[in-house]
mmCIF file of C-alpha atoms in Angstrom:
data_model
loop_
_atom_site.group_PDB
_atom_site.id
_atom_site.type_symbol
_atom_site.label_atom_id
_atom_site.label_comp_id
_atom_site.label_asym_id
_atom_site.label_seq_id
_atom_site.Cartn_x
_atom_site.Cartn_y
_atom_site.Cartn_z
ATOM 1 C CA UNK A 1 0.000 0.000 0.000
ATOM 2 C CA UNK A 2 1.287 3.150 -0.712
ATOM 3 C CA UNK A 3 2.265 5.786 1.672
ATOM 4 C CA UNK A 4 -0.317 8.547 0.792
ATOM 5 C CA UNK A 5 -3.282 9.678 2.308
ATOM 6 C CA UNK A 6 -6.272 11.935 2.301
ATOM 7 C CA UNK A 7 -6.524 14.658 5.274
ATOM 8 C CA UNK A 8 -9.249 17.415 5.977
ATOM 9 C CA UNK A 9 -6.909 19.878 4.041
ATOM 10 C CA UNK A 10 -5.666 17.807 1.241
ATOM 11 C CA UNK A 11 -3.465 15.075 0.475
ATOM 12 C CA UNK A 12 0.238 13.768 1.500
ATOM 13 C CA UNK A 13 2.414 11.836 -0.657
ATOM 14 C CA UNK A 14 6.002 10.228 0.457
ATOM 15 C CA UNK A 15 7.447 9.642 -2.686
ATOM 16 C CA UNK A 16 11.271 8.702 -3.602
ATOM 17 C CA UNK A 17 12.757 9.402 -6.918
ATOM 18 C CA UNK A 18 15.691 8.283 -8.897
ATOM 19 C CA UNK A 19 18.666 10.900 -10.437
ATOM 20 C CA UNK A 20 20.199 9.057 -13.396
ATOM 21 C CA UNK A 21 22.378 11.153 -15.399
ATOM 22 C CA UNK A 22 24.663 11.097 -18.193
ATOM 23 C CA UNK A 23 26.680 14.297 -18.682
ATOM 24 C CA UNK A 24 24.257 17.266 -18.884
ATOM 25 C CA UNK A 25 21.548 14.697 -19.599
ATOM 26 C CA UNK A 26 18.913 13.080 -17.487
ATOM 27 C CA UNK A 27 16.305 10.676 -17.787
ATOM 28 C CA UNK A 28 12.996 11.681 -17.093
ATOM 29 C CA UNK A 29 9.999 9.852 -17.600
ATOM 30 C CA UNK A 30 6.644 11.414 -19.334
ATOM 31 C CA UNK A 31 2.954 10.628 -19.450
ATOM 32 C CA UNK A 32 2.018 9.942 -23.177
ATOM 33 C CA UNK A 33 -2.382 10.675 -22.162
ATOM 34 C CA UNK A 34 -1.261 13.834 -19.911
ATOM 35 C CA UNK A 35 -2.694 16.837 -22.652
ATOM 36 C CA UNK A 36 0.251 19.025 -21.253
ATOM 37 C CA UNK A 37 3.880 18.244 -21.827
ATOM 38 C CA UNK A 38 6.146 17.756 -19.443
ATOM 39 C CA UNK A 39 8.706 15.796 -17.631
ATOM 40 C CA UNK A 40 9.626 14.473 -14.151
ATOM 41 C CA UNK A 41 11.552 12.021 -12.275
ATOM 42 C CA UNK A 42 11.865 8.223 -12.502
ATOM 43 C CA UNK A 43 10.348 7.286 -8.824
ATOM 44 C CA UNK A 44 7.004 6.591 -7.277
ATOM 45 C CA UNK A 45 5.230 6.074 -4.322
ATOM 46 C CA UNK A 46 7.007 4.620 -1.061
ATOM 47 C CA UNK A 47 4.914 1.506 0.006
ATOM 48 C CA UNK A 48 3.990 1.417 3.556
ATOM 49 C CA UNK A 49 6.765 -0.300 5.883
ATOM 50 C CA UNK A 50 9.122 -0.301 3.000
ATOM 51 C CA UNK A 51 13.266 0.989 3.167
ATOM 52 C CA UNK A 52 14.013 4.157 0.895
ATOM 53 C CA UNK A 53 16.318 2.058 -1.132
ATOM 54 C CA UNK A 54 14.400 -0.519 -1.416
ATOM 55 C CA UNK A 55 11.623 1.844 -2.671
ATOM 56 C CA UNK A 56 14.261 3.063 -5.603
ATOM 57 C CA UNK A 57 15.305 -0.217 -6.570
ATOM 58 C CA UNK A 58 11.943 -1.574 -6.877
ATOM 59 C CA UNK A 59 10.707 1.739 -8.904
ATOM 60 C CA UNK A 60 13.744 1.551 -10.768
ATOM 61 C CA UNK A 61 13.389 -2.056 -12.029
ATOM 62 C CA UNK A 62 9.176 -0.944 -13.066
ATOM 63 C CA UNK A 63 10.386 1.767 -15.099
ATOM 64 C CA UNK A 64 13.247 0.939 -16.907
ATOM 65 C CA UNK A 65 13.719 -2.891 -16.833
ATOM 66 C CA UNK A 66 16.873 -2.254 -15.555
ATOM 67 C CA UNK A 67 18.533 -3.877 -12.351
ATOM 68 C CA UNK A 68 20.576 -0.919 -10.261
ATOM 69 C CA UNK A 69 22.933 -0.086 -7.486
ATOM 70 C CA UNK A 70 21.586 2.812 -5.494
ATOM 71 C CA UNK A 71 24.462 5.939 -5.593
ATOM 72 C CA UNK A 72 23.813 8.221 -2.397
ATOM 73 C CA UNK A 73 20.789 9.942 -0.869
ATOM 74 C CA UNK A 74 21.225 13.694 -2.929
ATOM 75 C CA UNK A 75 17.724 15.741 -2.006
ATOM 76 C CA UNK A 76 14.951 15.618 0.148
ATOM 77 C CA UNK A 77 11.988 17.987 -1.616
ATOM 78 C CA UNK A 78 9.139 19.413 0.320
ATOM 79 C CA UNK A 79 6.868 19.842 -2.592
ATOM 80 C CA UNK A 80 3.399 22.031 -1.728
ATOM 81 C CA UNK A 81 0.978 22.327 -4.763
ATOM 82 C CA UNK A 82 -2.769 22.107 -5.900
ATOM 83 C CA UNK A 83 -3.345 18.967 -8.443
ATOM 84 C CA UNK A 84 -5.810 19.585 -11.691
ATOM 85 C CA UNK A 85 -8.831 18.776 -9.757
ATOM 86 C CA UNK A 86 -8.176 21.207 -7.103
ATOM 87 C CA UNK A 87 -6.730 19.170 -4.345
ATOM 88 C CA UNK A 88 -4.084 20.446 -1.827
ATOM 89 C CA UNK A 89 -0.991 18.282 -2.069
ATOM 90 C CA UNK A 90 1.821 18.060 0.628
ATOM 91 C CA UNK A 91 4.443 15.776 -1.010
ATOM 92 C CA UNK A 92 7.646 14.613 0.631
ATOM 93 C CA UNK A 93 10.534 13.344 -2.081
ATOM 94 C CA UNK A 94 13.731 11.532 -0.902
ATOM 95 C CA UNK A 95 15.916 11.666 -4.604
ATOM 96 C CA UNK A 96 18.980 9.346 -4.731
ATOM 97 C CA UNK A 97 21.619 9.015 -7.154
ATOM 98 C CA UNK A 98 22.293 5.461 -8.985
ATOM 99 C CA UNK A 99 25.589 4.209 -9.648
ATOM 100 C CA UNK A 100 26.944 4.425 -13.267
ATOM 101 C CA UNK A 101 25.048 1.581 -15.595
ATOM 102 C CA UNK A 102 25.566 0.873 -19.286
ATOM 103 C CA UNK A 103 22.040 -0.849 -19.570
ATOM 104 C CA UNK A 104 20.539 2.359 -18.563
ATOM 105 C CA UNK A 105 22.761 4.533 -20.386
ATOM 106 C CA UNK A 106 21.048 2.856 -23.244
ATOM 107 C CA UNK A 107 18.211 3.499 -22.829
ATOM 108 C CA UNK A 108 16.650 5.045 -26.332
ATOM 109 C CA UNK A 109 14.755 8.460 -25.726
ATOM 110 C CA UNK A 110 11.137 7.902 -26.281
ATOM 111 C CA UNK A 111 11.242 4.495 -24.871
ATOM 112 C CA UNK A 112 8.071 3.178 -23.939
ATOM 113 C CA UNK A 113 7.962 1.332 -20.764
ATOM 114 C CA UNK A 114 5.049 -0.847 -19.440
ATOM 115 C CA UNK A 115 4.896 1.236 -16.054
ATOM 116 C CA UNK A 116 1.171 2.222 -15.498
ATOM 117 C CA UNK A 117 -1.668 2.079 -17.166
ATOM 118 C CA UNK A 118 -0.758 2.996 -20.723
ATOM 119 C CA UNK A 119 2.912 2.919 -19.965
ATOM 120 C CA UNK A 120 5.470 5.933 -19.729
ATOM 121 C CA UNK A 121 7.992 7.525 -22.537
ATOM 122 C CA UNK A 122 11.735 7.723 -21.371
ATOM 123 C CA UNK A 123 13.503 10.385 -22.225
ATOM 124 C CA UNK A 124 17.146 11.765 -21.698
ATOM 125 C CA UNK A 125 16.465 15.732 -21.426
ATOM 126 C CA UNK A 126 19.927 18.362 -21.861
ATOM 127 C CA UNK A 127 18.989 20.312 -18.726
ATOM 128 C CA UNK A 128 21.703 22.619 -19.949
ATOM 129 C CA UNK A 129 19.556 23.540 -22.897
ATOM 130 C CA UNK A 130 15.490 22.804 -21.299
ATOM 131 C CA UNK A 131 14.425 26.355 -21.759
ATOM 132 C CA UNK A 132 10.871 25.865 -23.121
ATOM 133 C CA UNK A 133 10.655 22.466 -21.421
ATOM 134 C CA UNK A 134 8.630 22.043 -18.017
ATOM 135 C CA UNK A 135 10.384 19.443 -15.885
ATOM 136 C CA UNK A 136 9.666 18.411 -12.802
ATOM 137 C CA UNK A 137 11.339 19.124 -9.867
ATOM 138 C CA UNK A 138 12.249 22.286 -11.532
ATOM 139 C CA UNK A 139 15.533 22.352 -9.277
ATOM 140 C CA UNK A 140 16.724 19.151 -11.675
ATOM 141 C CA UNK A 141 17.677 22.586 -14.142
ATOM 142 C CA UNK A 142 19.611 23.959 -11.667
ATOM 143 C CA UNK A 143 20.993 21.566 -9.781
ATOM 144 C CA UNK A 144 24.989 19.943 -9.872
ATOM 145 C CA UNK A 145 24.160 16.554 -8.576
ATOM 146 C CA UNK A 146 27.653 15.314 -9.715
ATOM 147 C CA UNK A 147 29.545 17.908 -7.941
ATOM 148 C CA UNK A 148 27.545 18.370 -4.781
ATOM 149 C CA UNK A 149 28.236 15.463 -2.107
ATOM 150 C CA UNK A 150 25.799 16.213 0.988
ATOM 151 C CA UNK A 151 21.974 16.396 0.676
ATOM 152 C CA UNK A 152 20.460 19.295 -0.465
ATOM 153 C CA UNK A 153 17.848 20.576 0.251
ATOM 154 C CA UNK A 154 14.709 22.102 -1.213
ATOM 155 C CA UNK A 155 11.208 23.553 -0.552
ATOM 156 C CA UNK A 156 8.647 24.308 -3.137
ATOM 157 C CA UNK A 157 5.521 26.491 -2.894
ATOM 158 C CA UNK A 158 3.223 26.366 -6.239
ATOM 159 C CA UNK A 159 3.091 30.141 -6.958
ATOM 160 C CA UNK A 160 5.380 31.238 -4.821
#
């Protein structure tokens, strides 16, 4: 079961998320029925009574087929925001790196994975160049993950 549920003031979510990178590039996942275009990170849910890493591993292996050693812990994200249908969301994100792997280095863009309902698209997005493409976190444009070595740290406030 996963850890998220409905309050008198919205919903929480405790979510981790993966940061695979090659170079500038990073591979985000994307939702080929959302009507807007955008990306965000490999990760899901955290099911209840289960280990961060073995959260990442396990969403990981759903989205890209791909078998991989866990890196370090890199971000926790406080994300507050209002979904489509108007619901309050307090989301909690614990974002780990994974250790260099050629399988997913391979990993075609547009790469249609089973995950979910209708599947998702893979995609490895030059955050040095992403003007004019909404990713999500947005910090993922900003951020040095290969040159940073504690865990950052970030808060984000839809509209602020």
């Amino acid at each position: 079961m996963d850890c998220t549920f409905q309050t008198e003031e919205g919903r929480f979510n405790y979510r981790v998320g993966v940061i695979i990178t090659n170079g500038d590039r990073m591979l985000m996942a994307r939702n080929p029925l959302d009507r807007r275009e955008y990306y965000y990170s490999v990760g899901g849910r955290v099911n209840f009574g289960e280990e961060l890493t073995a959260a990442v591993i396990r969403e990981l292996k759903e989205e890209t087929g791909v078998d991989c050693e866990i890196g370090r812990l890199a971000c926790i994200h406080e994300n507050f925001f209002t979904d489509s249908d108007g619901v309050p969301y307090h989301e909690v994100s614990v974002f780990f790196t994974v250790k260099e792997n050629e399988q997913l280095l391979r990993i075609p863009n547009g790469h249609l994975t089973d995950h979910g309902p209708k599947g998702e698209y893979l995609e490895w997005i030059d955050m040095k160049h992403s003007d004019g493409i909404t990713v999500y976190p947005e910090f993922f444009k900003t951020a040095d993950f290969s040159r940073e070595t504690g865990v950052m740290h970030f808060i984000s406030r839809e509209g602020a």
